[in-house]
Short mmCIF file of C-alpha atoms and ligand atoms in Angstrom, two decimals:
data_model
loop_
_atom_site.label_atom_id
_atom_site.label_comp_id
_atom_site.label_asym_id
_atom_site.label_seq_id
_atom_site.Cartn_x
_atom_site.Cartn_y
_atom_site.Cartn_z
CA MET R 44 -57.02 -33.96 -114.56
CA LEU R 45 -58.01 -30.87 -112.58
CA SER R 46 -59.08 -31.63 -109.01
CA ASP R 47 -62.73 -31.86 -108.00
CA ASP R 48 -62.14 -28.81 -105.79
CA ILE R 49 -61.10 -26.68 -108.75
CA LEU R 50 -64.03 -27.89 -110.83
CA LYS R 51 -66.50 -27.27 -108.01
CA GLU R 52 -65.10 -23.81 -107.35
CA GLN R 53 -65.35 -22.95 -111.06
CA LEU R 54 -69.10 -23.66 -111.09
CA LYS R 55 -69.46 -20.08 -109.77
CA ASN R 56 -67.18 -18.70 -112.44
CA THR R 57 -68.38 -20.28 -115.65
CA LEU R 58 -68.65 -18.11 -118.76
CA ASP R 59 -72.32 -17.90 -119.68
CA LYS R 60 -72.69 -14.62 -121.58
CA THR R 61 -70.47 -11.99 -123.05
CA ASN R 62 -71.25 -8.40 -123.87
CA LEU R 63 -68.26 -6.81 -125.53
CA ASN R 64 -68.52 -3.40 -127.00
CA ILE R 65 -67.03 -4.25 -130.38
CA GLY R 66 -68.34 -5.01 -133.86
CA LYS R 67 -71.63 -6.73 -134.55
CA LYS R 68 -72.62 -9.48 -132.15
CA TYR R 69 -74.03 -12.88 -133.13
CA GLU R 70 -75.12 -15.37 -130.51
CA GLY R 71 -74.96 -19.07 -131.28
CA LYS R 72 -75.89 -21.82 -128.84
CA VAL R 73 -72.32 -22.15 -127.58
CA ARG R 74 -70.33 -19.29 -129.13
CA ASP R 75 -70.67 -15.54 -129.12
CA SER R 76 -69.17 -13.94 -132.21
CA TYR R 77 -68.27 -10.33 -132.88
CA VAL R 78 -67.75 -9.42 -136.50
CA ILE R 79 -65.41 -6.54 -137.22
CA ASP R 80 -64.74 -5.87 -140.91
CA ASN R 81 -63.51 -9.15 -142.37
CA LYS R 82 -62.68 -10.74 -139.02
CA ARG R 83 -64.82 -12.72 -136.62
CA LEU R 84 -63.87 -12.83 -132.95
CA ILE R 85 -65.30 -16.10 -131.68
CA ILE R 86 -65.66 -16.57 -127.93
CA THR R 87 -66.43 -20.13 -126.93
CA THR R 88 -68.52 -19.85 -123.76
CA ASP R 89 -69.11 -22.60 -121.18
CA ARG R 90 -72.68 -23.12 -122.40
CA ILE R 91 -73.66 -26.69 -123.24
CA SER R 92 -76.40 -27.49 -125.70
CA ALA R 93 -78.06 -30.80 -126.44
CA PHE R 94 -81.05 -31.63 -128.60
CA ASP R 95 -80.58 -28.11 -130.04
CA ARG R 96 -81.32 -26.47 -126.66
CA VAL R 97 -78.96 -24.59 -124.35
CA LEU R 98 -78.99 -26.43 -121.01
CA CYS R 99 -76.57 -24.81 -118.58
CA THR R 100 -72.84 -24.06 -118.29
CA LEU R 101 -70.01 -26.46 -117.39
CA PRO R 102 -66.67 -25.54 -115.77
CA PHE R 103 -63.96 -24.95 -118.40
CA LYS R 104 -65.99 -26.33 -121.27
CA GLY R 105 -65.32 -23.30 -123.49
CA GLN R 106 -61.58 -23.62 -123.08
CA VAL R 107 -61.70 -27.36 -123.79
CA LEU R 108 -63.59 -26.78 -127.03
CA ASN R 109 -61.52 -23.85 -128.25
CA GLN R 110 -58.22 -25.56 -127.52
CA THR R 111 -59.32 -28.89 -129.00
CA ALA R 112 -60.43 -27.18 -132.21
CA ALA R 113 -57.20 -25.16 -132.33
CA PHE R 114 -55.21 -28.40 -132.05
CA TRP R 115 -57.05 -29.92 -135.02
CA PHE R 116 -57.06 -26.81 -137.19
CA GLU R 117 -53.27 -26.86 -136.97
CA LYS R 118 -53.01 -30.59 -137.70
CA THR R 119 -55.36 -30.51 -140.71
CA LYS R 120 -54.33 -27.28 -142.42
CA ASP R 121 -52.75 -29.22 -145.29
CA ILE R 122 -56.03 -31.05 -145.99
CA VAL R 123 -58.12 -27.88 -146.21
CA LYS R 124 -57.61 -24.18 -145.46
CA ASN R 125 -59.30 -23.04 -142.27
CA HIS R 126 -60.52 -19.81 -140.73
CA VAL R 127 -57.93 -19.41 -137.95
CA ILE R 128 -56.01 -16.15 -137.71
CA ASP R 129 -55.06 -16.04 -134.02
CA ILE R 130 -55.86 -17.54 -130.61
CA PRO R 131 -55.38 -14.63 -128.20
CA ASP R 132 -56.99 -16.34 -125.18
CA PRO R 133 -57.84 -19.94 -124.21
CA ASN R 134 -61.52 -19.23 -124.99
CA VAL R 135 -61.07 -16.99 -128.03
CA LEU R 136 -60.36 -17.48 -131.71
CA VAL R 137 -59.90 -14.69 -134.23
CA ALA R 138 -61.18 -16.04 -137.54
CA LYS R 139 -61.52 -14.95 -141.13
CA GLU R 140 -65.16 -14.00 -141.69
CA CYS R 141 -66.53 -16.27 -144.42
CA GLU R 142 -69.74 -16.54 -146.35
CA LEU R 143 -71.45 -19.39 -144.51
CA ILE R 144 -72.55 -22.46 -146.47
CA PRO R 145 -75.82 -23.40 -144.70
CA VAL R 146 -75.10 -27.12 -144.55
CA GLU R 147 -73.55 -29.30 -141.85
CA MET R 148 -71.45 -32.09 -143.30
CA VAL R 149 -72.01 -35.01 -140.94
CA ILE R 150 -69.73 -38.03 -141.34
CA ARG R 151 -70.61 -41.24 -139.53
CA GLY R 152 -68.42 -44.27 -139.09
CA TYR R 153 -70.89 -46.17 -136.87
CA LEU R 154 -74.64 -46.71 -136.65
CA THR R 155 -75.56 -44.94 -133.41
CA GLY R 156 -77.21 -42.00 -131.65
CA VAL R 157 -80.31 -41.21 -129.58
CA THR R 158 -81.73 -38.06 -131.18
CA THR R 159 -84.43 -38.14 -133.85
CA THR R 160 -81.89 -37.12 -136.50
CA SER R 161 -79.46 -39.89 -135.54
CA ALA R 162 -78.68 -42.78 -137.84
CA TRP R 163 -79.72 -45.43 -135.29
CA TYR R 164 -83.08 -43.77 -134.50
CA ASN R 165 -83.93 -43.77 -138.21
CA TYR R 166 -82.57 -47.24 -138.88
CA GLU R 167 -84.57 -48.69 -135.98
CA LYS R 168 -87.70 -47.09 -137.44
CA GLY R 169 -87.05 -49.06 -140.64
CA ILE R 170 -85.48 -46.35 -142.76
CA ARG R 171 -82.87 -47.86 -145.09
CA ASN R 172 -82.20 -44.86 -147.30
CA PHE R 173 -80.58 -42.35 -144.98
CA CYS R 174 -79.69 -39.08 -146.74
CA GLY R 175 -79.06 -40.98 -149.96
CA ASN R 176 -77.05 -43.80 -148.32
CA ILE R 177 -78.57 -47.24 -148.77
CA LEU R 178 -78.01 -49.18 -145.55
CA PRO R 179 -77.97 -52.99 -145.43
CA GLU R 180 -80.50 -55.03 -143.44
CA GLY R 181 -79.59 -56.62 -140.13
CA MET R 182 -77.30 -53.98 -138.70
CA GLU R 183 -77.11 -53.57 -134.95
CA LYS R 184 -76.82 -50.51 -132.76
CA ASN R 185 -73.23 -49.17 -132.59
CA GLN R 186 -72.06 -51.35 -135.48
CA LYS R 187 -69.35 -49.99 -137.74
CA PHE R 188 -70.41 -49.06 -141.27
CA GLU R 189 -68.51 -50.77 -144.03
CA LYS R 190 -67.39 -47.30 -145.12
CA PRO R 191 -68.04 -43.95 -143.40
CA ILE R 192 -71.24 -42.37 -144.72
CA ILE R 193 -72.07 -38.72 -145.38
CA THR R 194 -75.40 -37.56 -143.93
CA PRO R 195 -75.63 -33.81 -144.40
CA SER R 196 -78.15 -31.62 -142.65
CA THR R 197 -79.35 -28.10 -143.26
CA LYS R 198 -78.19 -25.44 -140.80
CA ALA R 199 -81.44 -24.28 -139.27
CA GLU R 200 -82.13 -20.75 -137.99
CA LYS R 201 -81.84 -20.27 -134.23
CA GLY R 202 -84.48 -22.24 -132.33
CA ALA R 203 -85.33 -24.57 -135.21
CA HIS R 204 -84.07 -28.13 -135.58
CA ASP R 205 -81.64 -29.10 -138.31
CA GLU R 206 -83.04 -31.28 -141.06
CA SER R 207 -81.38 -34.29 -142.68
CA ILE R 208 -80.94 -33.96 -146.42
CA SER R 209 -79.21 -35.76 -149.29
CA GLY R 210 -76.33 -34.26 -151.26
CA GLU R 211 -78.47 -34.32 -154.36
CA GLU R 212 -81.17 -32.24 -152.65
CA ILE R 213 -78.58 -29.75 -151.37
CA VAL R 214 -77.44 -29.05 -154.90
CA LYS R 215 -81.02 -29.05 -156.26
CA ARG R 216 -82.08 -26.45 -153.69
CA GLY R 217 -79.11 -24.33 -154.69
CA LEU R 218 -77.68 -24.24 -151.15
CA VAL R 219 -74.23 -24.55 -152.69
CA ASP R 220 -73.04 -25.23 -156.19
CA GLU R 221 -72.27 -28.72 -157.31
CA ASN R 222 -68.49 -28.42 -157.70
CA ILE R 223 -68.13 -26.96 -154.25
CA TYR R 224 -70.43 -29.60 -152.79
CA LYS R 225 -68.30 -32.37 -154.30
CA LYS R 226 -65.24 -30.78 -152.72
CA MET R 227 -67.02 -30.55 -149.35
CA GLU R 228 -67.70 -34.29 -149.53
CA SER R 229 -64.13 -35.27 -150.32
CA VAL R 230 -62.63 -32.88 -147.77
CA ALA R 231 -65.05 -34.02 -145.04
CA LEU R 232 -64.16 -37.67 -145.65
CA ALA R 233 -60.44 -36.90 -145.69
CA LEU R 234 -60.74 -34.98 -142.41
CA TYR R 235 -62.74 -37.78 -140.79
CA ASN R 236 -60.27 -40.46 -141.87
CA PHE R 237 -57.32 -38.38 -140.70
CA GLY R 238 -59.00 -37.70 -137.34
CA ASN R 239 -60.00 -41.30 -136.78
CA GLN R 240 -56.51 -42.58 -137.56
CA TYR R 241 -54.95 -39.92 -135.35
CA VAL R 242 -57.08 -40.67 -132.27
CA ALA R 243 -56.66 -44.42 -132.73
CA LYS R 244 -53.09 -43.96 -131.42
CA ASN R 245 -54.65 -42.55 -128.25
CA ASN R 246 -57.08 -45.44 -127.83
CA LEU R 247 -60.11 -43.56 -129.19
CA ILE R 248 -62.56 -44.02 -132.02
CA LEU R 249 -63.87 -40.94 -133.82
CA VAL R 250 -67.40 -42.30 -134.17
CA ASP R 251 -68.99 -39.45 -136.05
CA THR R 252 -68.53 -35.74 -136.50
CA LYS R 253 -69.77 -32.68 -138.36
CA TYR R 254 -68.00 -29.96 -140.30
CA GLU R 255 -69.07 -26.52 -141.41
CA PHE R 256 -67.59 -24.72 -144.38
CA GLY R 257 -67.56 -21.19 -145.67
CA LEU R 258 -66.39 -19.45 -148.81
CA LEU R 259 -63.79 -16.73 -149.05
CA ASP R 260 -62.94 -15.34 -152.49
CA GLY R 261 -64.51 -18.46 -153.98
CA GLU R 262 -62.32 -20.78 -151.96
CA LEU R 263 -63.60 -23.46 -149.59
CA ILE R 264 -62.64 -22.79 -145.94
CA LEU R 265 -63.22 -24.99 -142.89
CA ILE R 266 -64.93 -22.87 -140.20
CA ASP R 267 -66.53 -23.15 -136.76
CA GLU R 268 -64.94 -26.10 -134.91
CA ILE R 269 -63.36 -29.45 -135.69
CA HIS R 270 -63.27 -32.80 -133.88
CA THR R 271 -64.35 -31.38 -130.54
CA PRO R 272 -66.42 -33.35 -128.02
CA ASP R 273 -69.39 -31.14 -129.06
CA SER R 274 -69.17 -31.77 -132.77
CA SER R 275 -68.08 -35.39 -132.51
CA ARG R 276 -68.65 -38.63 -130.68
CA PHE R 277 -65.62 -40.42 -129.26
CA TRP R 278 -65.58 -43.97 -127.89
CA VAL R 279 -62.79 -45.85 -126.15
CA LYS R 280 -61.20 -48.09 -128.76
CA ASP R 281 -59.79 -51.10 -126.93
CA THR R 282 -63.06 -51.97 -125.15
CA TYR R 283 -65.33 -51.45 -128.16
CA ASP R 284 -65.20 -54.95 -129.73
CA GLU R 285 -65.94 -56.84 -126.56
CA LEU R 286 -68.72 -54.51 -125.42
CA PHE R 287 -70.28 -54.54 -128.89
CA SER R 288 -70.29 -58.32 -129.14
CA ASN R 289 -71.96 -58.49 -125.71
CA ASN R 290 -74.65 -56.04 -126.78
CA LYS R 291 -73.36 -53.44 -124.37
CA GLU R 292 -72.94 -49.73 -124.91
CA PRO R 293 -69.40 -48.55 -125.72
CA GLN R 294 -67.42 -46.39 -123.29
CA LYS R 295 -68.36 -42.88 -124.31
CA LEU R 296 -66.20 -39.85 -124.02
CA ASP R 297 -68.45 -37.11 -125.12
CA LYS R 298 -71.62 -35.28 -124.36
CA GLU R 299 -73.61 -38.47 -124.83
CA TYR R 300 -73.30 -38.65 -121.03
CA VAL R 301 -75.42 -35.52 -120.71
CA ARG R 302 -77.80 -36.55 -123.52
CA GLN R 303 -78.32 -39.91 -121.83
CA TRP R 304 -78.86 -38.31 -118.40
CA LEU R 305 -81.55 -36.07 -119.93
CA ALA R 306 -83.10 -38.89 -121.94
CA ASP R 307 -83.37 -40.94 -118.72
CA LYS R 308 -85.31 -38.00 -117.25
CA GLY R 309 -87.61 -38.13 -120.26
CA PHE R 310 -86.20 -35.07 -122.04
CA ILE R 311 -85.28 -35.37 -125.70
CA GLY R 312 -85.56 -31.77 -126.78
CA GLU R 313 -89.16 -30.68 -126.25
CA GLY R 314 -90.66 -29.11 -123.14
CA LYS R 315 -89.02 -27.98 -119.94
CA ILE R 316 -85.32 -28.75 -119.48
CA PRO R 317 -84.77 -30.76 -116.26
CA SER R 318 -82.57 -28.93 -113.75
CA ILE R 319 -79.08 -30.39 -113.83
CA PRO R 320 -77.42 -31.05 -110.45
CA ASP R 321 -73.85 -29.93 -109.70
CA GLU R 322 -72.55 -33.54 -109.56
CA VAL R 323 -73.76 -34.12 -113.11
CA LYS R 324 -72.17 -30.86 -114.27
CA ILE R 325 -68.85 -31.84 -112.70
CA GLU R 326 -68.94 -35.32 -114.18
CA ALA R 327 -69.74 -33.83 -117.58
CA ALA R 328 -66.90 -31.29 -117.26
CA LYS R 329 -64.51 -34.13 -116.41
CA ARG R 330 -65.53 -35.97 -119.56
CA TYR R 331 -64.86 -32.89 -121.65
CA ILE R 332 -61.44 -32.47 -120.03
CA THR R 333 -60.64 -36.17 -120.42
CA ALA R 334 -61.57 -35.91 -124.08
CA TYR R 335 -59.15 -32.99 -124.51
CA GLU R 336 -56.36 -34.87 -122.77
CA MET R 337 -56.90 -38.12 -124.68
CA ILE R 338 -57.34 -36.46 -128.07
CA THR R 339 -54.36 -34.15 -127.82
CA GLY R 340 -52.12 -36.18 -125.50
CA LYS R 341 -51.60 -33.00 -123.42
CA ASP R 342 -52.51 -32.12 -119.84
CA PHE R 343 -55.39 -29.70 -119.57
CA GLU R 344 -54.28 -26.58 -117.73
CA ALA R 345 -56.63 -24.08 -116.14
CA LYS R 346 -57.19 -22.30 -112.85
CA ASN R 347 -60.05 -20.68 -111.00
CA GLU R 348 -60.40 -17.20 -112.39
CA ASP R 349 -62.87 -14.77 -113.85
CA ILE R 350 -62.81 -15.82 -117.50
CA LEU R 351 -64.46 -12.70 -118.85
CA ALA R 352 -61.93 -10.43 -117.12
CA ARG R 353 -59.07 -12.51 -118.54
CA ILE R 354 -60.57 -12.38 -122.04
CA GLU R 355 -60.99 -8.61 -121.89
CA ASN R 356 -57.43 -8.28 -120.73
CA ASN R 357 -56.06 -10.49 -123.50
CA LEU R 358 -58.12 -8.68 -126.13
CA LYS R 359 -56.61 -5.34 -125.09
CA LYS R 360 -53.25 -6.68 -126.26
CA ILE R 361 -54.51 -7.19 -129.78
N1 ADP D 99 -65.27 -18.19 -140.00
C1 ADP D 99 -66.60 -18.05 -139.91
N2 ADP D 99 -67.27 -17.24 -140.73
C2 ADP D 99 -68.63 -17.10 -140.63
N3 ADP D 99 -69.38 -17.74 -139.71
C3 ADP D 99 -68.76 -18.58 -138.85
C4 ADP D 99 -67.34 -18.78 -138.91
N4 ADP D 99 -67.00 -19.68 -137.94
C5 ADP D 99 -68.14 -20.00 -137.31
N5 ADP D 99 -69.20 -19.36 -137.85
C6 ADP D 99 -70.60 -19.42 -137.36
O1 ADP D 99 -70.61 -18.88 -136.04
C7 ADP D 99 -71.56 -19.55 -135.22
C8 ADP D 99 -70.82 -20.15 -134.01
O2 ADP D 99 -71.69 -20.29 -132.94
P1 ADP D 99 -72.25 -21.69 -132.43
O3 ADP D 99 -72.58 -21.49 -131.00
O4 ADP D 99 -71.33 -22.80 -132.80
O5 ADP D 99 -73.56 -21.72 -133.30
P2 ADP D 99 -74.66 -22.88 -133.50
O6 ADP D 99 -75.70 -22.63 -132.47
O7 ADP D 99 -75.14 -22.61 -134.89
O8 ADP D 99 -73.94 -24.19 -133.35
C9 ADP D 99 -72.17 -20.63 -136.09
O9 ADP D 99 -73.40 -20.14 -136.61
C10 ADP D 99 -71.15 -20.82 -137.23
O10 ADP D 99 -71.74 -21.26 -138.38
MG1 MG D 100 -71.89 -24.73 -133.76
#
C-alpha cells in the first residue's frame, strides 16, 4: 500500500480533466475518450461518480481502474473478445471503436445495494419481479441468490439516470437483436462466474457487476471496463457468513464506502453534493488501491507526478 504521505501529496495532482488536441472528444463521468478513425483512446481520469453524479477526484483512482480492467481483459479474452489494442500509459487504453449497445448487463449474486435501482431497495419496497426475475419471499439484505440474476438497465444519456429493464423489453424495443441479446446474457454470466471464482482465491466475493458490449463487424465485443471497483461490488469472503448471520453489513471493498458516507449525509443523488473532506478522499483511495491489490494479487505501484504530462509523453511514443 502506498503511504499516506504519497496519497496526501497526490491530492494536488489528481487527473480531473483532459484536453488533448486529437480526434473527437467524448466525456463520460469517469473517462475521457478521443475517437480517431476506428480507434478510441480512453483516458481513465481520477473522477469518482456515485448515484450517477461526478463527486470529486481521488488520488490514483484512474490508474487503479485502468490497470484492474486491463488485468481482467487479459484473463477473460477466451470467454469473449474485447476492445483492447494497447495500454500505452497506466491511465490510458487504446481500444477498438465499436458500435455501442445501449444496455448495461448487470449481474447480481447477492440481494444488496442502497440506490433506487438496487435489488435490495426494490425488494424492500415489495417488488418481487425484478427485471423479469421472480424473487422468493423472505429474503434478507445481503443474502446470496440461489443463482446469479441478470438485471439489465438502459444506458441513459449524460445527466439522466439509467432505467431497469427486462431482457424481453430490450428485444421488444429493438435495442439489440434477439440472438445478440441471448449471447450477451450467456457471456455476462460466464464472465461473472469466472470473476467470482477467480477472486475467491484472494478472499473476495464478486457481489455484483455490470458489463457493456459493442458490435464490430457484427461480432459481440466486451467494451468499457470489467470487474473494477467502479463497475462491481466486492466483499471480503471469509467474514461474510458470520457477519450475515449476525445481521451485520459485510466488509466492503468498493465505492460503497463513498456511497454510504454520502447517504449518511442525506445525499442519494439529488440536490447539492456534500463537500468531501480530504480524509474521506484518502480513505476511499486506499480502498480502491486495496481492491486492486487483492483482486490482482500484485502491489500497486505509483508515484507523485503530473499525470497529464506523463500521459502526453507516453502518447508521443505511439
Ligand atoms: N470500445 C468502445 N467503443 C465505443 N464506446 C466505448 C468503448 N469503450 C467504452 N465506450 C464508451 O465510452 C464511455 C466511457 O466513459 P465513462 O466515463 O465510463 O462513461 P459513463 O459515464 O457512461 O459511465 C462510455 O460511454 C462507454 O460506453
Ligand atoms: Mg462507464
